[in-house]
Amino acid sequence: MFFSSPPMASISIVFLVLSITFVAGRAQPNEPSRVRLGTSLTYPTSWPSPSHRFAFGFYPQGSGFAVGIWLVGMDNNITVVWTANRDDPPVTSKASLDFTKDGKLVLRTEQGPEQVIASGAKGPASYAVMNDSGNFVLYKNDSKITWQSFDSPTDTILQGQTLLAGAELASSLNEGDHSTGRFHLRMQTDGNLVSYPRNSGDAASDAYWNTGTSGSGFNPNGFLFDLYLNSTGGLNLVNQSNSATVYTLNDHLFSSGDINLDNNNNTIYRATLDVDGIFRLYSHTYNENRNDRVHLLLSTLENSCDIHDFCGLNSYCSAIGSKAGCSCYPGFDFINTSNKFLGCHQNFNEDDCRRSEDPEMLYNVASLENMSWADRPYSVKLIEERGCGKSCLVDCNCGAVLYTDTYCSKYKLPLRYGRIRNVTKPTTAFFKVYHPHQVHEVLIESKRSLILILSIILGSFLCLCLVLATSSILVYRHKFDRYRKLTENVNLGLAEEFTLRLFSYSELESATEGFQEELGRGSYGAVYKGTISEGGKTIVVKRLEKHVEEGDREFRAEIIAIARTHHKNLVRVLGICIEGNRKLLVYEYMNNGSLADLIFKAERPPIWKERIRIALDVARGLLYLHEESEVRIIHCNIKPQNILMDDNWTAKISDFGFAKLLMPNQSGATTAAEGTSAYLAPEWEKNSLISFQTDIYSLGVVLLEIVCCRRSIEVNVSTTDEIILSSWVYDCFAAGELDKLVKDETVDFRTLERMVKVGLWCVQEDPTLRPSMKNVVLMLEGTINVPIPPSPVLSIVVS
Ligand SMILES: *[C@@H]1O[C@H](CO)[C@@H](O)[C@H](O)[C@H]1NC(C)=O
Ligand SMILES: *[C@@H]1O[C@H](CO)[C@@H](O)[C@H](O)[C@H]1NC(C)=O
Ligand SMILES: *[C@@H]1O[C@H](CO)[C@@H](O)[C@H](O)[C@H]1NC(C)=O
Ligand SMILES: *[C@@H]1O[C@H](CO)[C@@H](O)[C@H](O)[C@H]1NC(C)=O
Ligand SMILES: *[C@@H]1O[C@H](CO)[C@@H](O)[C@H](O)[C@H]1NC(C)=O
Ligand SMILES: *[C@@H]1O[C@H](CO)[C@@H](O)[C@H](O)[C@H]1NC(C)=O
Ligand SMILES: *[C@@H]1O[C@H](CO)[C@@H](O)[C@H](O)[C@H]1NC(C)=O
Ligand SMILES: *[C@@H]1O[C@H](CO)[C@@H](O)[C@H](O)[C@H]1NC(C)=O
Ligand SMILES: *[C@@H]1O[C@H](CO)[C@@H](O)[C@H](O)[C@H]1NC(C)=O
């Protein structure tokens, strides 16, 4: 049973074969055993060097095998030092290497033509040797070398090996894949030894390390230098014309320890351009048991962030200790999250900027300290720091700006060789990030299943409540205690942000101290301020007072739909309470009052930019209700009193979701008309018809109010033409006198005209002319053009 196990069997075969080859090698100690013409090789046999420290043959790479030379280490660990045709795909275990009768080394695979790996460059080969230096050599019949692997190094030179002037080492792709990677080290014909990212074009600014051994200071006459690794681990630049050492790298590299280089027969030196682009010198020390210990001796760089292109385009390197990592700039995502070295791309479409009349509306600014990158700015200006970030938003060519010492430099994408570094002058980089309302949709999507679970739990819980409520009134008190315990224990275990709490009536009664502090009385009931006992969070409790004919179950479904809405520009529902006839909703408390306070009552109304932002906030909140929430919701009561401002002065729509709930027969005009009529669409007043278009009308009125900072109907005005805001605005617009509408000087007339046009489209008496919410948002953002609006009043020919 033990021997029938297939993996064990194959491992034994490997060992058997290996020992046979080793025994064959040992027959003539340290006498290179010749590979004769007509010999062939398949995995796992190999042609070892006399000392068995090196071998030539197939080694495992990826899912197959590659042909190369390796250093044999402990546990049969191998260090690959050379690979034939490194960029060819791996071959299968069926592939064979044949040293043909005509002196060529060819690779035969099942599929595809045979490939010549080596053939005599200076006459036909008659035998081959895997030399103890790690060099695989083809000899002619006069024992002259006709081909050797040392002439075409890949990523490594071994002791005794030369990297000739004009040649290069190229790093491997990764530890397990020796095909050509991302960096190269060039022994340039000007005498300089230089590291560059391979796909960079090798300009001086792409170089991240060099010996500086070219030019007037060192090599004015342009002699050719070679890089030579000598037998004692000296890495030297050697003058080709007189073989003199002109530069010793060892004196200039970072040493990793106190291990002295020595002339020990048991040590093999190896210098490799590693996967990460750093050129390193290693020693492999052998003892009697043919095992090796590997030591890192020297390296060209210590900090990976010094390597250009260590992090790909549009990403930056930061080092914590000896570890370096790559991160995307704000507004960018990794091209491939499982390979963070490949760089990042912008996570929004730059075309939006070109389509938008006012790109500043689309983006926010994000910043990073002490950033540097290699590119040249296309514009450098003297401006203050705030203006520097903003100047990028309005410029579609701008990918990022760098602010240093009053200089604001603009850069195009892609950004190369980014890193955080210790700078002499503090530097701040600014980036565009897309407005968060897009991001939110994704969040909602991912929370949808969570919400589903939540509503199932909630649903079953409410059923339980129903059973309790219909139970005998006599035992009600008794049961109530248990019920309350149950409620308090309902911890749905979700992140605070998405948890909907179930409150008991008594809990809310005590939170509001017996519904004492009434904040206001809306169409659907009174609103009270309260404080939750745990955490001391301030809340708003809305007690629905209309009696509903509908079944409780349907009512609950509606309440849950309201509670499930979640958007930056909607006031959040924290919890609900339904006990018999008592129906209450608990909201977050908005510290900064309503939009009405802000634009009608405040001594100094918000500046133009702020007003534009608020208008967009409101529009985005309404877009969510109309088109993006799970249940499409008509608000029916959009007015500045229902738009609340949070701590950050973000506008949030409140009081949504009750129209359908409390006016099931769609005749809510009487309910909502109290003090609201200025915002009601004409068709509603006439026919009590509710549709999404009625909300758009109300929004239009609000937009115009935000623009002008006055109520839509204002009696206290200089001329009667000004009483009705929408007609006054249209008159000013038609007459080209928009400046009459605004009092402050900071107004940007381009955005003013756009706001006015959008507002006028929304307040069209003909509902079919009003735009959809999506288009309202796109027009406000400046992403699509706003056509010239007609007069909002249905055209009646006046003689
Ligand atoms: C063998 O190679 C692996 C991976 O390179 C390394 O982690 C391990 O330490 C090596 N084993 C020995 C004995 O050198
Ligand atoms: C073969 O190896 C020996 C000992 O390492 C070395 O002296 C000799 O130069 C090598 N020959 C070739 C052609 O690399
Ligand atoms: C070497 O090969 C050449 C041609 O292939 C032949 O003329 C010559 O006699 C051979 N020399 C020896 C020493 O075998
Ligand atoms: C190898 O190079 C080093 C540094 O140039 C030098 O000190 C040493 O003598 C050289 N070794 C041999 C054997 O030439
Ligand atoms: C290289 O060798 C040439 C010829 O011997 C000599 O003239 C030149 O100065 C050498 N260059 C350097 C940098 O040592
Ligand atoms: C290295 O090997 C050579 C030849 O086998 C021998 O002469 C020399 O003494 C050895 N050196 C050391 C340090 O073992
Ligand atoms: C991302 O990188 C991983 C690992 O390098 C690779 O397997 C995967 O195919 C890559 N994904 C894409 C989409 O390129
Ligand atoms: C900046 O310098 C400090 C102290 O020299 C060092 O601890 C820190 O790692 C450096 N930061 C970077 C990003 O190089
Ligand atoms: C940026 O660099 C300055 C100067 O070196 C330093 O004082 C500051 O702490 C750095 N800031 C960050 C965020 O690394």
GROMACS .gro file of C-alpha atoms in nm, residues 341-709:
model
  369
  341PHE     CA    1   0.326   4.663  -0.902
  342LEU     CA    2   0.135   4.705  -1.226
  343GLY     CA    3   0.010   5.048  -1.132
  344CYS     CA    4  -0.328   5.214  -1.118
  345HIS     CA    5  -0.584   5.380  -1.339
  346GLN     CA    6  -0.827   5.660  -1.273
  347ASN     CA    7  -1.152   5.526  -1.127
  348PHE     CA    8  -1.364   5.769  -1.324
  349ASN     CA    9  -1.395   5.862  -1.686
  350GLU     CA   10  -1.198   6.170  -1.781
  351ASP     CA   11  -1.438   6.230  -2.074
  352ASP     CA   12  -1.697   6.357  -1.826
  353CYS     CA   13  -1.466   6.648  -1.762
  354ARG     CA   14  -1.456   6.738  -2.131
  355ARG     CA   15  -1.831   6.705  -2.168
  356SER     CA   16  -1.904   6.910  -1.861
  357GLU     CA   17  -1.944   7.284  -1.884
  358ASP     CA   18  -1.833   7.312  -1.527
  359PRO     CA   19  -1.602   7.026  -1.435
  360GLU     CA   20  -1.544   7.169  -1.091
  361MET     CA   21  -1.889   7.039  -1.001
  362LEU     CA   22  -1.785   6.681  -1.078
  363TYR     CA   23  -1.485   6.649  -0.853
  364ASN     CA   24  -1.350   6.698  -0.507
  365VAL     CA   25  -0.986   6.756  -0.421
  366ALA     CA   26  -0.781   6.504  -0.221
  367SER     CA   27  -0.427   6.562  -0.106
  368LEU     CA   28  -0.108   6.375  -0.014
  369GLU     CA   29   0.194   6.513   0.167
  370ASN     CA   30   0.559   6.491   0.065
  371MET     CA   31   0.495   6.327  -0.270
  372SER     CA   32   0.738   6.338  -0.557
  373TRP     CA   33   0.741   6.198  -0.907
  374ALA     CA   34   0.959   6.216  -1.214
  375ASP     CA   35   0.748   6.391  -1.473
  376ARG     CA   36   0.783   6.748  -1.589
  377PRO     CA   37   0.496   6.987  -1.516
  378TYR     CA   38   0.323   7.142  -1.815
  379SER     CA   39   0.246   7.455  -1.619
  380VAL     CA   40   0.400   7.625  -1.318
  381LYS     CA   41   0.228   7.920  -1.154
  382LEU     CA   42   0.255   8.123  -0.838
  383ILE     CA   43  -0.074   8.077  -0.651
  384GLU     CA   44  -0.180   8.008  -0.297
  385GLU     CA   45  -0.232   7.651  -0.185
  386ARG     CA   46  -0.613   7.636  -0.196
  387GLY     CA   47  -0.621   7.778  -0.545
  388CYS     CA   48  -0.361   7.525  -0.653
  389GLY     CA   49  -0.584   7.224  -0.586
  390LYS     CA   50  -0.884   7.390  -0.743
  391SER     CA   51  -0.693   7.491  -1.054
  392CYS     CA   52  -0.664   7.121  -1.137
  393LEU     CA   53  -1.038   7.057  -1.115
  394VAL     CA   54  -1.127   7.300  -1.388
  395ASP     CA   55  -0.851   7.181  -1.620
  396CYS     CA   56  -0.931   6.856  -1.800
  397ASN     CA   57  -0.565   6.805  -1.891
  398CYS     CA   58  -0.463   6.814  -1.531
  399GLY     CA   59  -0.402   6.480  -1.360
  400ALA     CA   60  -0.248   6.618  -1.042
  401VAL     CA   61  -0.084   6.929  -0.903
  402LEU     CA   62   0.212   6.965  -0.674
  403TYR     CA   63   0.228   7.262  -0.442
  404THR     CA   64   0.570   7.357  -0.306
  405ASP     CA   65   0.666   7.686  -0.154
  406THR     CA   66   0.405   7.900  -0.338
  407TYR     CA   67   0.468   7.722  -0.668
  408CYS     CA   68   0.180   7.528  -0.818
  409SER     CA   69   0.289   7.276  -1.081
  410LYS     CA   70   0.036   7.093  -1.298
  411TYR     CA   71   0.103   6.746  -1.435
  412LYS     CA   72  -0.061   6.530  -1.697
  413LEU     CA   73  -0.125   6.162  -1.646
  414PRO     CA   74   0.028   5.914  -1.625
  415LEU     CA   75   0.249   5.997  -1.329
  416ARG     CA   76   0.571   5.798  -1.315
  417TYR     CA   77   0.802   5.695  -1.035
  418GLY     CA   78   0.586   5.837  -0.757
  419ARG     CA   79   0.703   5.806  -0.398
  420ILE     CA   80   0.672   5.960  -0.058
  421ARG     CA   81   1.004   6.098   0.049
  422ASN     CA   82   1.159   6.318   0.314
  423VAL     CA   83   1.159   6.649   0.141
  424THR     CA   84   1.345   6.964   0.229
  425LYS     CA   85   1.047   7.183   0.153
  426PRO     CA   86   0.699   7.065   0.251
  427THR     CA   87   0.511   6.954  -0.057
  428THR     CA   88   0.143   6.884  -0.105
  429ALA     CA   89   0.005   6.696  -0.402
  430PHE     CA   90  -0.361   6.740  -0.499
  431PHE     CA   91  -0.569   6.495  -0.699
  432LYS     CA   92  -0.916   6.493  -0.849
  433VAL     CA   93  -1.161   6.251  -0.699
  434TYR     CA   94  -1.501   6.194  -0.845
  435HIS     CA   95  -1.797   6.323  -0.649
  436PRO     CA   96  -1.896   6.059  -0.393
  437HIS     CA   97  -2.256   6.024  -0.510
  438GLN     CA   98  -2.146   5.774  -0.775
  439VAL     CA   99  -1.952   5.571  -0.525
  440HIS     CA  100  -2.256   5.543  -0.308
  441GLU     CA  101  -2.455   5.338  -0.553
  442VAL     CA  102  -2.201   5.061  -0.532
  443LEU     CA  103  -2.223   5.065  -0.156
  444ILE     CA  104  -2.600   5.034  -0.170
  445GLU     CA  105  -2.568   4.743  -0.408
  446SER     CA  106  -2.337   4.552  -0.178
  447LYS     CA  107  -2.558   4.616   0.120
  448ARG     CA  108  -2.867   4.495  -0.057
  449SER     CA  109  -2.842   4.136   0.061
  450LEU     CA  110  -2.769   4.261   0.410
  451ILE     CA  111  -3.083   4.469   0.396
  452LEU     CA  112  -3.280   4.169   0.276
  453ILE     CA  113  -3.170   3.966   0.576
  454LEU     CA  114  -3.247   4.261   0.797
  455SER     CA  115  -3.596   4.296   0.662
  456ILE     CA  116  -3.668   3.925   0.706
  457ILE     CA  117  -3.562   3.948   1.069
  458LEU     CA  118  -3.761   4.264   1.107
  459GLY     CA  119  -4.062   4.111   0.935
  460SER     CA  120  -4.070   3.807   1.159
  461PHE     CA  121  -4.025   4.027   1.458
  462LEU     CA  122  -4.317   4.243   1.361
  463CYS     CA  123  -4.537   3.935   1.319
  464LEU     CA  124  -4.446   3.845   1.673
  465CYS     CA  125  -4.552   4.192   1.781
  466LEU     CA  126  -4.886   4.146   1.608
  467VAL     CA  127  -4.949   3.827   1.802
  468LEU     CA  128  -4.859   4.005   2.121
  469ALA     CA  129  -5.079   4.301   2.046
  470THR     CA  130  -5.386   4.091   1.976
  471SER     CA  131  -5.340   3.904   2.302
  472SER     CA  132  -5.556   3.977   2.595
  473ILE     CA  133  -5.537   4.333   2.719
  474LEU     CA  134  -5.542   4.202   3.073
  475VAL     CA  135  -5.207   4.038   3.036
  476TYR     CA  136  -5.074   4.323   2.827
  477ARG     CA  137  -4.887   4.488   3.108
  478HIS     CA  138  -4.727   4.168   3.209
  479LYS     CA  139  -4.623   4.081   2.862
  480PHE     CA  140  -4.507   4.430   2.788
  481ASP     CA  141  -4.209   4.387   3.014
  482ARG     CA  142  -4.100   4.085   2.822
  483TYR     CA  143  -4.165   4.260   2.498
  484ARG     CA  144  -3.947   4.546   2.598
  485LYS     CA  145  -3.668   4.314   2.696
  486LEU     CA  146  -3.693   4.156   2.359
  487THR     CA  147  -3.676   4.490   2.186
  488GLU     CA  148  -3.375   4.597   2.379
  489ASN     CA  149  -3.202   4.278   2.289
  490VAL     CA  150  -3.258   4.321   1.922
  491ASN     CA  151  -2.910   4.381   1.811
  492LEU     CA  152  -2.899   4.282   1.452
  493GLY     CA  153  -2.522   4.271   1.463
  494LEU     CA  154  -2.470   4.497   1.167
  495ALA     CA  155  -2.241   4.792   1.130
  496GLU     CA  156  -2.391   5.088   1.311
  497GLU     CA  157  -2.440   5.273   0.988
  498PHE     CA  158  -2.678   5.016   0.846
  499THR     CA  159  -2.856   4.902   1.155
  500LEU     CA  160  -3.221   4.981   1.183
  501ARG     CA  161  -3.327   4.974   1.543
  502LEU     CA  162  -3.663   4.873   1.675
  503PHE     CA  163  -3.768   5.100   1.957
  504SER     CA  164  -4.041   5.036   2.205
  505TYR     CA  165  -4.292   5.313   2.260
  506SER     CA  166  -4.188   5.356   2.621
  507GLU     CA  167  -3.828   5.390   2.516
  508LEU     CA  168  -3.918   5.677   2.287
  509GLU     CA  169  -4.146   5.824   2.545
  510SER     CA  170  -3.856   5.849   2.787
  511ALA     CA  171  -3.613   5.959   2.515
  512THR     CA  172  -3.836   6.257   2.441
  513GLU     CA  173  -3.932   6.306   2.805
  514GLY     CA  174  -4.294   6.243   2.729
  515PHE     CA  175  -4.292   6.413   2.386
  516GLN     CA  176  -4.214   6.749   2.539
  517GLU     CA  177  -3.995   6.935   2.297
  518GLU     CA  178  -4.194   6.967   1.978
  519LEU     CA  179  -3.971   7.077   1.692
  520GLY     CA  180  -4.249   7.122   1.443
  521ARG     CA  181  -4.571   6.988   1.310
  522GLY     CA  182  -4.561   6.852   0.957
  523SER     CA  183  -4.833   6.724   0.731
  524TYR     CA  184  -4.809   6.377   0.870
  525GLY     CA  185  -4.759   6.441   1.237
  526ALA     CA  186  -4.556   6.615   1.498
  527VAL     CA  187  -4.179   6.596   1.534
  528TYR     CA  188  -4.003   6.583   1.870
  529LYS     CA  189  -3.646   6.615   1.985
  530GLY     CA  190  -3.503   6.347   2.214
  531THR     CA  191  -3.191   6.180   2.341
  532ILE     CA  192  -3.118   5.808   2.335
  533SER     CA  193  -3.012   5.695   2.680
  534GLU     CA  194  -2.715   5.487   2.561
  535GLY     CA  195  -2.457   5.707   2.396
  536GLY     CA  196  -2.654   6.025   2.454
  537LYS     CA  197  -2.716   6.066   2.081
  538THR     CA  198  -2.966   6.333   1.987
  539ILE     CA  199  -3.257   6.206   1.781
  540VAL     CA  200  -3.571   6.330   1.618
  541VAL     CA  201  -3.891   6.134   1.668
  542LYS     CA  202  -4.171   6.170   1.421
  543ARG     CA  203  -4.510   6.054   1.543
  544LEU     CA  204  -4.738   5.970   1.254
  545GLU     CA  205  -5.080   6.094   1.339
  546LYS     CA  206  -5.292   6.019   1.037
  547HIS     CA  207  -5.507   5.718   1.068
  548VAL     CA  208  -5.463   5.469   0.798
  549GLU     CA  209  -5.729   5.247   0.662
  550GLU     CA  210  -5.486   5.009   0.508
  551GLY     CA  211  -5.383   4.686   0.670
  552ASP     CA  212  -5.102   4.707   0.918
  553ARG     CA  213  -4.889   4.476   0.714
  554GLU     CA  214  -4.888   4.702   0.411
  555PHE     CA  215  -4.818   4.997   0.633
  556ARG     CA  216  -4.519   4.821   0.780
  557ALA     CA  217  -4.386   4.737   0.438
  558GLU     CA  218  -4.398   5.104   0.350
  559ILE     CA  219  -4.229   5.207   0.672
  560ILE     CA  220  -3.954   4.957   0.611
  561ALA     CA  221  -3.910   5.086   0.258
  562ILE     CA  222  -3.859   5.433   0.398
  563ALA     CA  223  -3.623   5.306   0.662
  564ARG     CA  224  -3.416   5.121   0.404
  565THR     CA  225  -3.332   5.426   0.202
  566HIS     CA  226  -2.975   5.524   0.247
  567HIS     CA  227  -2.814   5.817   0.075
  568LYS     CA  228  -2.577   6.095   0.167
  569ASN     CA  229  -2.843   6.351   0.086
  570LEU     CA  230  -3.131   6.194   0.273
  571VAL     CA  231  -3.190   6.224   0.645
  572ARG     CA  232  -3.122   5.881   0.784
  573VAL     CA  233  -3.384   5.674   0.960
  574LEU     CA  234  -3.227   5.526   1.271
  575GLY     CA  235  -3.518   5.315   1.382
  576ILE     CA  236  -3.888   5.261   1.398
  577CYS     CA  237  -4.153   5.179   1.648
  578ILE     CA  238  -4.489   5.024   1.567
  579GLU     CA  239  -4.708   4.930   1.854
  580GLY     CA  240  -5.076   4.906   1.776
  581ASN     CA  241  -5.187   5.246   1.659
  582ARG     CA  242  -4.865   5.412   1.758
  583LYS     CA  243  -4.634   5.457   1.466
  584LEU     CA  244  -4.310   5.645   1.513
  585LEU     CA  245  -3.995   5.697   1.314
  586VAL     CA  246  -3.661   5.791   1.464
  587TYR     CA  247  -3.426   6.009   1.263
  588GLU     CA  248  -3.078   6.145   1.307
  589TYR     CA  249  -3.082   6.500   1.438
  590MET     CA  250  -2.961   6.773   1.203
  591ASN     CA  251  -2.771   7.037   1.390
  592ASN     CA  252  -2.777   7.318   1.144
  593GLY     CA  253  -3.144   7.375   1.082
  594SER     CA  254  -3.322   7.381   0.751
  595LEU     CA  255  -3.245   7.526   0.412
  596ALA     CA  256  -3.529   7.772   0.472
  597ASP     CA  257  -3.344   7.916   0.772
  598LEU     CA  258  -3.030   7.934   0.565
  599ILE     CA  259  -3.156   8.114   0.256
  600PHE     CA  260  -3.450   8.313   0.389
  601LYS     CA  261  -3.361   8.399   0.746
  602ALA     CA  262  -2.984   8.398   0.779
  603GLU     CA  263  -2.817   8.736   0.804
  604ARG     CA  264  -2.563   8.638   0.549
  605PRO     CA  265  -2.687   8.368   0.309
  606PRO     CA  266  -2.432   8.112   0.189
  607ILE     CA  267  -2.195   8.223  -0.086
  608TRP     CA  268  -2.265   8.124  -0.445
  609LYS     CA  269  -2.040   7.816  -0.453
  610GLU     CA  270  -2.208   7.684  -0.140
  611ARG     CA  271  -2.552   7.745  -0.283
  612ILE     CA  272  -2.461   7.553  -0.598
  613ARG     CA  273  -2.338   7.265  -0.387
  614ILE     CA  274  -2.655   7.264  -0.180
  615ALA     CA  275  -2.867   7.264  -0.497
  616LEU     CA  276  -2.673   6.961  -0.621
  617ASP     CA  277  -2.711   6.789  -0.284
  618VAL     CA  278  -3.088   6.830  -0.298
  619ALA     CA  279  -3.103   6.715  -0.660
  620ARG     CA  280  -2.893   6.409  -0.587
  621GLY     CA  281  -3.107   6.315  -0.289
  622LEU     CA  282  -3.420   6.341  -0.500
  623LEU     CA  283  -3.259   6.147  -0.784
  624TYR     CA  284  -3.195   5.868  -0.537
  625LEU     CA  285  -3.558   5.866  -0.424
  626HIS     CA  286  -3.689   5.872  -0.781
  627GLU     CA  287  -3.456   5.638  -0.960
  628GLU     CA  288  -3.202   5.470  -0.739
  629SER     CA  289  -3.369   5.350  -0.423
  630GLU     CA  290  -3.519   5.003  -0.404
  631VAL     CA  291  -3.872   5.135  -0.395
  632ARG     CA  292  -3.912   5.440  -0.612
  633ILE     CA  293  -4.041   5.715  -0.390
  634ILE     CA  294  -4.230   6.033  -0.481
  635HIS     CA  295  -4.163   6.289  -0.214
  636CYS     CA  296  -4.461   6.519  -0.272
  637ASN     CA  297  -4.345   6.777  -0.027
  638ILE     CA  298  -4.013   6.918  -0.146
  639LYS     CA  299  -3.964   7.259   0.011
  640PRO     CA  300  -3.676   7.433   0.188
  641GLN     CA  301  -3.829   7.356   0.529
  642ASN     CA  302  -3.788   6.984   0.453
  643ILE     CA  303  -3.424   7.014   0.352
  644LEU     CA  304  -3.198   6.993   0.657
  645MET     CA  305  -2.832   7.076   0.702
  646ASP     CA  306  -2.598   6.840   0.887
  647ASP     CA  307  -2.279   6.920   1.078
  648ASN     CA  308  -2.082   6.948   0.754
  649TRP     CA  309  -2.349   7.161   0.592
  650THR     CA  310  -2.448   6.880   0.363
  651ALA     CA  311  -2.809   6.922   0.260
  652LYS     CA  312  -3.035   6.625   0.335
  653ILE     CA  313  -3.394   6.573   0.233
  654SER     CA  314  -3.630   6.480   0.512
  655ASP     CA  315  -3.996   6.384   0.541
  656PHE     CA  316  -3.993   6.153   0.242
  657GLY     CA  317  -4.195   5.843   0.181
  658PHE     CA  318  -4.522   5.943   0.346
  659ALA     CA  319  -4.707   6.060   0.040
  660LYS     CA  320  -4.791   5.713  -0.080
  661LEU     CA  321  -4.818   5.591   0.273
  662LEU     CA  322  -5.074   5.837   0.392
  663MET     CA  323  -5.248   5.925   0.069
  664PRO     CA  324  -5.323   5.588  -0.081
  665ASN     CA  325  -5.591   5.724  -0.313
  666GLN     CA  326  -5.350   5.982  -0.452
  667SER     CA  327  -5.555   6.276  -0.339
  668GLY     CA  328  -5.326   6.441  -0.096
  669ALA     CA  329  -5.371   6.797  -0.207
  670THR     CA  330  -5.565   6.893   0.098
  671THR     CA  331  -5.311   6.734   0.325
  672ALA     CA  332  -5.007   6.891   0.177
  673ALA     CA  333  -5.149   7.221   0.074
  674GLU     CA  334  -5.119   7.381   0.415
  675GLY     CA  335  -4.850   7.641   0.372
  676THR     CA  336  -4.694   7.449   0.086
  677SER     CA  337  -4.891   7.553  -0.218
  678ALA     CA  338  -4.607   7.759  -0.362
  679TYR     CA  339  -4.423   7.436  -0.423
  680LEU     CA  340  -4.714   7.240  -0.563
  681ALA     CA  341  -4.723   7.162  -0.930
  682PRO     CA  342  -5.022   7.314  -1.107
  683GLU     CA  343  -5.159   6.979  -1.221
  684TRP     CA  344  -5.175   6.866  -0.861
  685GLU     CA  345  -5.371   7.168  -0.757
  686LYS     CA  346  -5.608   7.111  -1.048
  687ASN     CA  347  -5.648   6.733  -1.054
  688SER     CA  348  -5.466   6.613  -0.746
  689LEU     CA  349  -5.243   6.407  -0.970
  690ILE     CA  350  -4.924   6.287  -0.813
  691SER     CA  351  -4.633   6.185  -1.028
  692PHE     CA  352  -4.256   6.213  -1.029
  693GLN     CA  353  -4.306   6.529  -1.233
  694THR     CA  354  -4.474   6.701  -0.938
  695ASP     CA  355  -4.155   6.662  -0.736
  696ILE     CA  356  -3.953   6.804  -1.024
  697TYR     CA  357  -4.176   7.112  -1.019
  698SER     CA  358  -4.120   7.161  -0.647
  699LEU     CA  359  -3.747   7.111  -0.693
  700GLY     CA  360  -3.750   7.377  -0.965
  701VAL     CA  361  -3.909   7.625  -0.726
  702VAL     CA  362  -3.651   7.540  -0.461
  703LEU     CA  363  -3.366   7.579  -0.714
  704LEU     CA  364  -3.484   7.926  -0.807
  705GLU     CA  365  -3.516   8.014  -0.439
  706ILE     CA  366  -3.162   7.897  -0.375
  707VAL     CA  367  -3.039   8.108  -0.667
  708CYS     CA  368  -3.218   8.423  -0.555
  709CYS     CA  369  -3.222   8.364  -0.179
   0.00000   0.00000   0.00000
